[in-house]
Structure formats: structure tokens, C-alpha cells
mmCIF file of C-alpha atoms in Angstrom:
data_model
loop_
_atom_site.group_PDB
_atom_site.id
_atom_site.type_symbol
_atom_site.label_atom_id
_atom_site.label_comp_id
_atom_site.label_asym_id
_atom_site.label_seq_id
_atom_site.Cartn_x
_atom_site.Cartn_y
_atom_site.Cartn_z
ATOM 1 C CA UNK A 1 -25.850 21.355 184.801
ATOM 2 C CA UNK A 2 -25.975 23.773 181.879
ATOM 3 C CA UNK A 3 -24.167 27.024 182.492
ATOM 4 C CA UNK A 4 -26.027 30.211 181.726
ATOM 5 C CA UNK A 5 -24.806 33.622 180.672
ATOM 6 C CA UNK A 6 -26.832 36.791 180.995
ATOM 7 C CA UNK A 7 -26.050 40.508 181.166
ATOM 8 C CA UNK A 8 -24.839 41.661 184.549
ATOM 9 C CA UNK A 9 -27.032 44.733 184.588
ATOM 10 C CA UNK A 10 -29.670 46.612 182.624
ATOM 11 C CA UNK A 11 -31.362 49.962 182.979
ATOM 12 C CA UNK A 12 -34.838 50.800 181.830
ATOM 13 C CA UNK A 13 -37.493 53.423 182.303
ATOM 14 C CA UNK A 14 -40.954 53.011 183.678
ATOM 15 C CA UNK A 15 -43.469 51.859 181.116
ATOM 16 C CA UNK A 16 -40.929 50.308 178.790
ATOM 17 C CA UNK A 17 -40.717 46.686 177.792
ATOM 18 C CA UNK A 18 -37.599 44.956 179.055
ATOM 19 C CA UNK A 19 -36.052 41.940 177.412
ATOM 20 C CA UNK A 20 -33.349 39.988 179.214
ATOM 21 C CA UNK A 21 -31.585 37.358 177.156
ATOM 22 C CA UNK A 22 -29.889 34.313 178.601
ATOM 23 C CA UNK A 23 -27.500 32.000 176.784
ATOM 24 C CA UNK A 24 -27.389 28.314 177.622
ATOM 25 C CA UNK A 25 -25.434 26.716 174.820
ATOM 26 C CA UNK A 26 -25.053 23.358 176.549
ATOM 27 C CA UNK A 27 -28.696 22.839 177.394
ATOM 28 C CA UNK A 28 -29.699 19.194 177.430
ATOM 29 C CA UNK A 29 -32.772 17.640 175.886
ATOM 30 C CA UNK A 30 -34.523 17.211 179.222
ATOM 31 C CA UNK A 31 -33.672 20.662 180.570
ATOM 32 C CA UNK A 32 -36.260 23.320 181.255
ATOM 33 C CA UNK A 33 -35.550 27.038 181.418
ATOM 34 C CA UNK A 34 -36.814 28.881 184.442
ATOM 35 C CA UNK A 35 -36.525 32.472 185.606
ATOM 36 C CA UNK A 36 -36.566 33.792 189.141
ATOM 37 C CA UNK A 37 -36.741 37.310 190.524
ATOM 38 C CA UNK A 38 -35.054 38.442 193.712
ATOM 39 C CA UNK A 39 -35.583 41.661 195.613
ATOM 40 C CA UNK A 40 -33.004 42.805 198.159
ATOM 41 C CA UNK A 41 -33.109 40.824 201.386
ATOM 42 C CA UNK A 42 -35.736 38.424 200.079
ATOM 43 C CA UNK A 43 -35.693 34.905 198.738
ATOM 44 C CA UNK A 44 -35.979 34.341 194.996
ATOM 45 C CA UNK A 45 -39.449 34.192 193.523
ATOM 46 C CA UNK A 46 -40.561 32.135 190.535
ATOM 47 C CA UNK A 47 -41.454 34.128 187.445
ATOM 48 C CA UNK A 48 -41.860 31.769 184.522
ATOM 49 C CA UNK A 49 -40.706 28.479 183.089
ATOM 50 C CA UNK A 50 -40.635 26.977 179.619
ATOM 51 C CA UNK A 51 -39.241 24.284 177.385
ATOM 52 C CA UNK A 52 -39.627 25.693 173.875
ATOM 53 C CA UNK A 53 -41.349 28.390 171.801
ATOM 54 C CA UNK A 54 -43.278 30.888 173.882
ATOM 55 C CA UNK A 55 -44.771 30.870 177.331
ATOM 56 C CA UNK A 56 -46.799 33.714 178.776
ATOM 57 C CA UNK A 57 -48.256 34.314 182.188
ATOM 58 C CA UNK A 58 -49.676 37.306 183.992
ATOM 59 C CA UNK A 59 -46.298 38.869 184.668
ATOM 60 C CA UNK A 60 -43.945 37.911 181.848
ATOM 61 C CA UNK A 61 -43.318 36.110 178.602
ATOM 62 C CA UNK A 62 -40.551 33.694 177.831
ATOM 63 C CA UNK A 63 -39.319 33.228 174.289
ATOM 64 C CA UNK A 64 -37.251 30.177 173.430
ATOM 65 C CA UNK A 65 -35.931 29.645 169.882
ATOM 66 C CA UNK A 66 -35.968 26.272 168.220
ATOM 67 C CA UNK A 67 -32.367 25.443 169.096
ATOM 68 C CA UNK A 68 -33.052 26.303 172.769
ATOM 69 C CA UNK A 69 -29.538 27.668 173.189
ATOM 70 C CA UNK A 70 -30.902 30.937 174.473
ATOM 71 C CA UNK A 71 -34.052 32.371 175.968
ATOM 72 C CA UNK A 72 -35.477 35.830 176.464
ATOM 73 C CA UNK A 73 -37.487 36.987 179.413
ATOM 74 C CA UNK A 74 -39.821 39.792 178.453
ATOM 75 C CA UNK A 75 -41.314 42.104 181.056
ATOM 76 C CA UNK A 76 -44.024 44.341 179.617
ATOM 77 C CA UNK A 77 -44.317 47.919 180.803
ATOM 78 C CA UNK A 78 -41.996 47.738 183.789
ATOM 79 C CA UNK A 79 -42.535 49.806 186.893
ATOM 80 C CA UNK A 80 -40.166 50.907 189.638
ATOM 81 C CA UNK A 81 -41.153 47.846 191.638
ATOM 82 C CA UNK A 82 -39.642 45.590 188.984
ATOM 83 C CA UNK A 83 -36.178 46.716 190.040
ATOM 84 C CA UNK A 84 -34.596 43.444 191.104
ATOM 85 C CA UNK A 85 -32.117 40.761 190.140
ATOM 86 C CA UNK A 86 -33.346 38.270 187.570
ATOM 87 C CA UNK A 87 -31.858 34.794 187.396
ATOM 88 C CA UNK A 88 -31.990 32.472 184.424
ATOM 89 C CA UNK A 89 -31.690 28.816 185.393
ATOM 90 C CA UNK A 90 -31.616 25.574 183.463
ATOM 91 C CA UNK A 91 -33.019 22.602 185.328
ATOM 92 C CA UNK A 92 -33.078 19.015 184.168
ATOM 93 C CA UNK A 93 -34.314 16.952 187.035
ATOM 94 C CA UNK A 94 -37.186 17.230 189.422
ATOM 95 C CA UNK A 95 -36.044 18.190 192.881
ATOM 96 C CA UNK A 96 -32.472 19.112 192.066
ATOM 97 C CA UNK A 97 -30.752 22.125 193.553
ATOM 98 C CA UNK A 98 -30.375 25.293 191.522
ATOM 99 C CA UNK A 99 -27.018 26.609 190.391
ATOM 100 C CA UNK A 100 -27.288 30.367 190.357
ATOM 101 C CA UNK A 101 -25.241 32.556 188.082
ATOM 102 C CA UNK A 102 -24.707 36.230 188.858
ATOM 103 C CA UNK A 103 -28.109 37.155 187.419
ATOM 104 C CA UNK A 104 -29.113 40.413 185.763
ATOM 105 C CA UNK A 105 -29.566 43.433 187.955
ATOM 106 C CA UNK A 106 -32.428 45.413 186.440
ATOM 107 C CA UNK A 107 -32.823 49.023 187.464
ATOM 108 C CA UNK A 108 -36.049 50.730 186.491
ATOM 109 C CA UNK A 109 -35.759 54.489 186.475
ATOM 110 C CA UNK A 110 -38.605 57.000 186.750
ATOM 111 C CA UNK B 1 -47.839 28.169 195.215
ATOM 112 C CA UNK B 2 -46.357 26.399 198.198
ATOM 113 C CA UNK B 3 -44.938 28.407 201.074
ATOM 114 C CA UNK B 4 -41.622 28.081 202.825
ATOM 115 C CA UNK B 5 -40.956 30.086 205.959
ATOM 116 C CA UNK B 6 -37.779 30.882 207.820
ATOM 117 C CA UNK B 7 -37.205 31.924 211.389
ATOM 118 C CA UNK B 8 -35.806 34.229 212.472
ATOM 119 C CA UNK B 9 -35.859 36.762 209.656
ATOM 120 C CA UNK B 10 -32.830 38.451 211.141
ATOM 121 C CA UNK B 11 -30.506 37.775 214.020
ATOM 122 C CA UNK B 12 -27.521 39.459 215.599
ATOM 123 C CA UNK B 13 -25.170 37.398 217.677
ATOM 124 C CA UNK B 14 -21.791 37.755 219.291
ATOM 125 C CA UNK B 15 -18.704 36.106 217.948
ATOM 126 C CA UNK B 16 -18.259 32.624 219.358
ATOM 127 C CA UNK B 17 -21.917 31.907 219.944
ATOM 128 C CA UNK B 18 -24.185 29.596 217.969
ATOM 129 C CA UNK B 19 -27.288 30.494 216.034
ATOM 130 C CA UNK B 20 -30.082 28.243 214.796
ATOM 131 C CA UNK B 21 -32.120 29.056 211.714
ATOM 132 C CA UNK B 22 -35.341 27.182 210.966
ATOM 133 C CA UNK B 23 -36.801 26.429 207.565
ATOM 134 C CA UNK B 24 -40.356 25.131 207.354
ATOM 135 C CA UNK B 25 -42.512 23.979 204.512
ATOM 136 C CA UNK B 26 -45.943 25.189 205.549
ATOM 137 C CA UNK B 27 -48.342 23.361 203.284
ATOM 138 C CA UNK B 28 -46.384 20.506 201.819
ATOM 139 C CA UNK B 29 -43.870 17.896 202.814
ATOM 140 C CA UNK B 30 -40.258 18.240 201.813
ATOM 141 C CA UNK B 31 -37.922 15.296 202.058
ATOM 142 C CA UNK B 32 -35.192 17.502 200.663
ATOM 143 C CA UNK B 33 -34.363 21.108 201.416
ATOM 144 C CA UNK B 34 -31.491 23.224 200.221
ATOM 145 C CA UNK B 35 -29.532 25.806 202.139
ATOM 146 C CA UNK B 36 -27.964 28.718 200.287
ATOM 147 C CA UNK B 37 -25.801 31.592 201.436
ATOM 148 C CA UNK B 38 -25.711 34.983 199.795
ATOM 149 C CA UNK B 39 -23.215 37.737 200.445
ATOM 150 C CA UNK B 40 -24.024 41.345 199.548
ATOM 151 C CA UNK B 41 -24.240 42.011 195.826
ATOM 152 C CA UNK B 42 -23.487 38.376 195.087
ATOM 153 C CA UNK B 43 -25.507 35.430 193.880
ATOM 154 C CA UNK B 44 -26.823 32.548 195.926
ATOM 155 C CA UNK B 45 -24.338 29.785 196.672
ATOM 156 C CA UNK B 46 -25.510 26.322 197.631
ATOM 157 C CA UNK B 47 -24.149 25.279 201.001
ATOM 158 C CA UNK B 48 -25.769 21.949 201.609
ATOM 159 C CA UNK B 49 -28.621 19.607 200.835
ATOM 160 C CA UNK B 50 -30.743 18.629 203.790
ATOM 161 C CA UNK B 51 -32.291 15.180 203.654
ATOM 162 C CA UNK B 52 -35.066 14.084 205.976
ATOM 163 C CA UNK B 53 -33.939 11.225 208.138
ATOM 164 C CA UNK B 54 -30.367 11.151 206.934
ATOM 165 C CA UNK B 55 -27.191 13.191 206.961
ATOM 166 C CA UNK B 56 -26.916 16.379 205.012
ATOM 167 C CA UNK B 57 -24.720 16.639 201.958
ATOM 168 C CA UNK B 58 -22.329 19.565 202.029
ATOM 169 C CA UNK B 59 -20.824 21.412 199.096
ATOM 170 C CA UNK B 60 -17.100 21.559 198.736
ATOM 171 C CA UNK B 61 -15.572 24.104 201.043
ATOM 172 C CA UNK B 62 -18.478 24.201 203.496
ATOM 173 C CA UNK B 63 -17.509 22.992 206.964
ATOM 174 C CA UNK B 64 -20.031 20.450 208.120
ATOM 175 C CA UNK B 65 -18.952 20.816 211.752
ATOM 176 C CA UNK B 66 -19.546 24.527 211.617
ATOM 177 C CA UNK B 67 -22.851 24.494 209.757
ATOM 178 C CA UNK B 68 -24.921 21.790 211.392
ATOM 179 C CA UNK B 69 -27.994 20.738 209.495
ATOM 180 C CA UNK B 70 -30.835 18.714 210.955
ATOM 181 C CA UNK B 71 -33.839 17.625 208.915
ATOM 182 C CA UNK B 72 -35.859 15.978 211.636
ATOM 183 C CA UNK B 73 -39.255 16.013 209.990
ATOM 184 C CA UNK B 74 -40.845 16.334 206.584
ATOM 185 C CA UNK B 75 -41.579 20.001 207.189
ATOM 186 C CA UNK B 76 -38.594 21.290 209.133
ATOM 187 C CA UNK B 77 -34.906 21.691 208.477
ATOM 188 C CA UNK B 78 -32.582 23.626 210.747
ATOM 189 C CA UNK B 79 -29.207 25.192 210.113
ATOM 190 C CA UNK B 80 -27.055 25.889 213.149
ATOM 191 C CA UNK B 81 -24.068 28.136 212.712
ATOM 192 C CA UNK B 82 -21.695 27.098 215.476
ATOM 193 C CA UNK B 83 -19.029 29.351 216.969
ATOM 194 C CA UNK B 84 -20.053 32.129 214.640
ATOM 195 C CA UNK B 85 -17.513 34.637 213.418
ATOM 196 C CA UNK B 86 -17.998 37.967 211.658
ATOM 197 C CA UNK B 87 -17.178 36.351 208.317
ATOM 198 C CA UNK B 88 -20.262 34.154 208.759
ATOM 199 C CA UNK B 89 -22.407 37.257 208.518
ATOM 200 C CA UNK B 90 -24.559 36.693 205.477
ATOM 201 C CA UNK B 91 -28.051 36.123 204.147
ATOM 202 C CA UNK B 92 -29.103 32.506 204.517
ATOM 203 C CA UNK B 93 -31.893 31.179 202.324
ATOM 204 C CA UNK B 94 -33.514 27.786 202.285
ATOM 205 C CA UNK B 95 -35.594 26.211 199.568
ATOM 206 C CA UNK B 96 -37.676 23.140 199.012
ATOM 207 C CA UNK B 97 -38.190 21.624 195.585
ATOM 208 C CA UNK B 98 -41.488 20.655 194.087
ATOM 209 C CA UNK B 99 -40.689 17.064 193.216
ATOM 210 C CA UNK B 100 -43.383 17.022 190.542
ATOM 211 C CA UNK B 101 -41.963 19.948 188.611
ATOM 212 C CA UNK B 102 -38.808 21.969 188.149
ATOM 213 C CA UNK B 103 -39.922 24.674 190.542
ATOM 214 C CA UNK B 104 -38.399 25.442 193.900
ATOM 215 C CA UNK B 105 -39.981 27.333 196.744
ATOM 216 C CA UNK B 106 -37.664 29.682 198.542
ATOM 217 C CA UNK B 107 -37.904 30.967 202.062
ATOM 218 C CA UNK B 108 -37.729 34.694 202.737
ATOM 219 C CA UNK B 109 -34.185 34.407 204.048
ATOM 220 C CA UNK B 110 -32.456 35.053 207.363
ATOM 221 C CA UNK B 111 -30.022 37.898 207.794
ATOM 222 C CA UNK B 112 -27.250 36.901 210.209
ATOM 223 C CA UNK B 113 -24.945 39.523 211.629
ATOM 224 C CA UNK B 114 -22.091 38.395 213.850
ATOM 225 C CA UNK B 115 -20.495 41.116 215.937
#
């Protein structure tokens, strides 16, 4: 399983765009990149997933360069409720367990 | 998306007693479920893989006789913490994978406090 590296913490202000970058230098050809969000005392929640280039949904965008050795989760105009831990995960097989790194603790300030 | 529930959401028990936590897939069948443990300010750590109709697979360092896992049906896995001790106090989270994609559906978690 590819190991991921992401910043331990980030601070932002309401209304700003937040970009969280994840490194996964050993990503394999079949691996997908997926991001989860976790609020305190809750289970992780799926945010977005991608393989290459750019993926966008109603809550975030995911940018993946051509070499796929990193990815950037972009949260547009964050609010206080976006304060959470964000996990970057690399997954290569359907149904396999996730290996969680420490994640990025995002604090959104008023 | 699919929904996974856990029961109870929180439980307090006395040292030496056993506690059972249920994990249910509400609108899909799950032949495999995962059990994670999370201590405060830490990440999720996989404890074991629960397999319907067969024995669970435990991660290194997790005592299988202490954390009993039963996956008796395609929608229910249970984790029983036997002879609980204060150091077992943690947040326990289960998940079920979508076998047609790379997504996993996580339960809301169970907060266990052992006094």
C-alpha cells in the first residue's frame, strides 16, 4: 500500500480556498486517490476520489498531476463547519482496508 | 451512498466486564467489514477484518481472544471487548467496502469508556 504524506495541520479563515497537498511517491498504476473527512467523534466521510487530472464534485476538487506522485484537495470558500481532519488515501484494490495516515487537521477561523 | 450503522453510539462499562458493539450495513450486503480503533487526537488503526461465515483476521498486536469478532450475517458484524480495562477506552469504528469501487462506508463510531 502506498504511503502518503500530508501536512499535520492547517489554519484558514472563513471564505478562503484551502488546498491540502498529499504526497504519494510510490503510487502504483492501479491505485486511486481518495480523500475522507472526519469530524470529532464521527466516522470518516467520503469527499472525493480520482485517478488523474482533475475531478470536481459539489464539495471539492481534486487535482492530480501527470506523474500522480501527489494530489491536492481543494475546498472552495471554507466555512467554520469545514473544521475537521482530512485524510488522503491511496487504494489499489476493490474492498481492501484503508491504511490511515495522521491526516491534516484543518482549523477554519472566523 | 450506502449506510452503515453502529450500536451503541457510546457505552460506559466497568473494568472486567464485556461489551458488544454492533455494526450493520443497512441497505447493502457486506461479506467483509473492517474494525478500526481511534484514540484521541490520533488516526484510525485497523484492528481486524471481519469475514462473513469465517474467522476474522486480526492485525498484529491485536488480541483475538480479547476482541471477539462475529460476522454472522451479510449485514451484521459484532465486536465484543472482553474483560475490558481502562486502556481499552477508545473510539471504535467499523466500515464496509463497496466491492465495486474503492469507496468504503464508515459507521458513526462507538465511544467506549471503561471505568
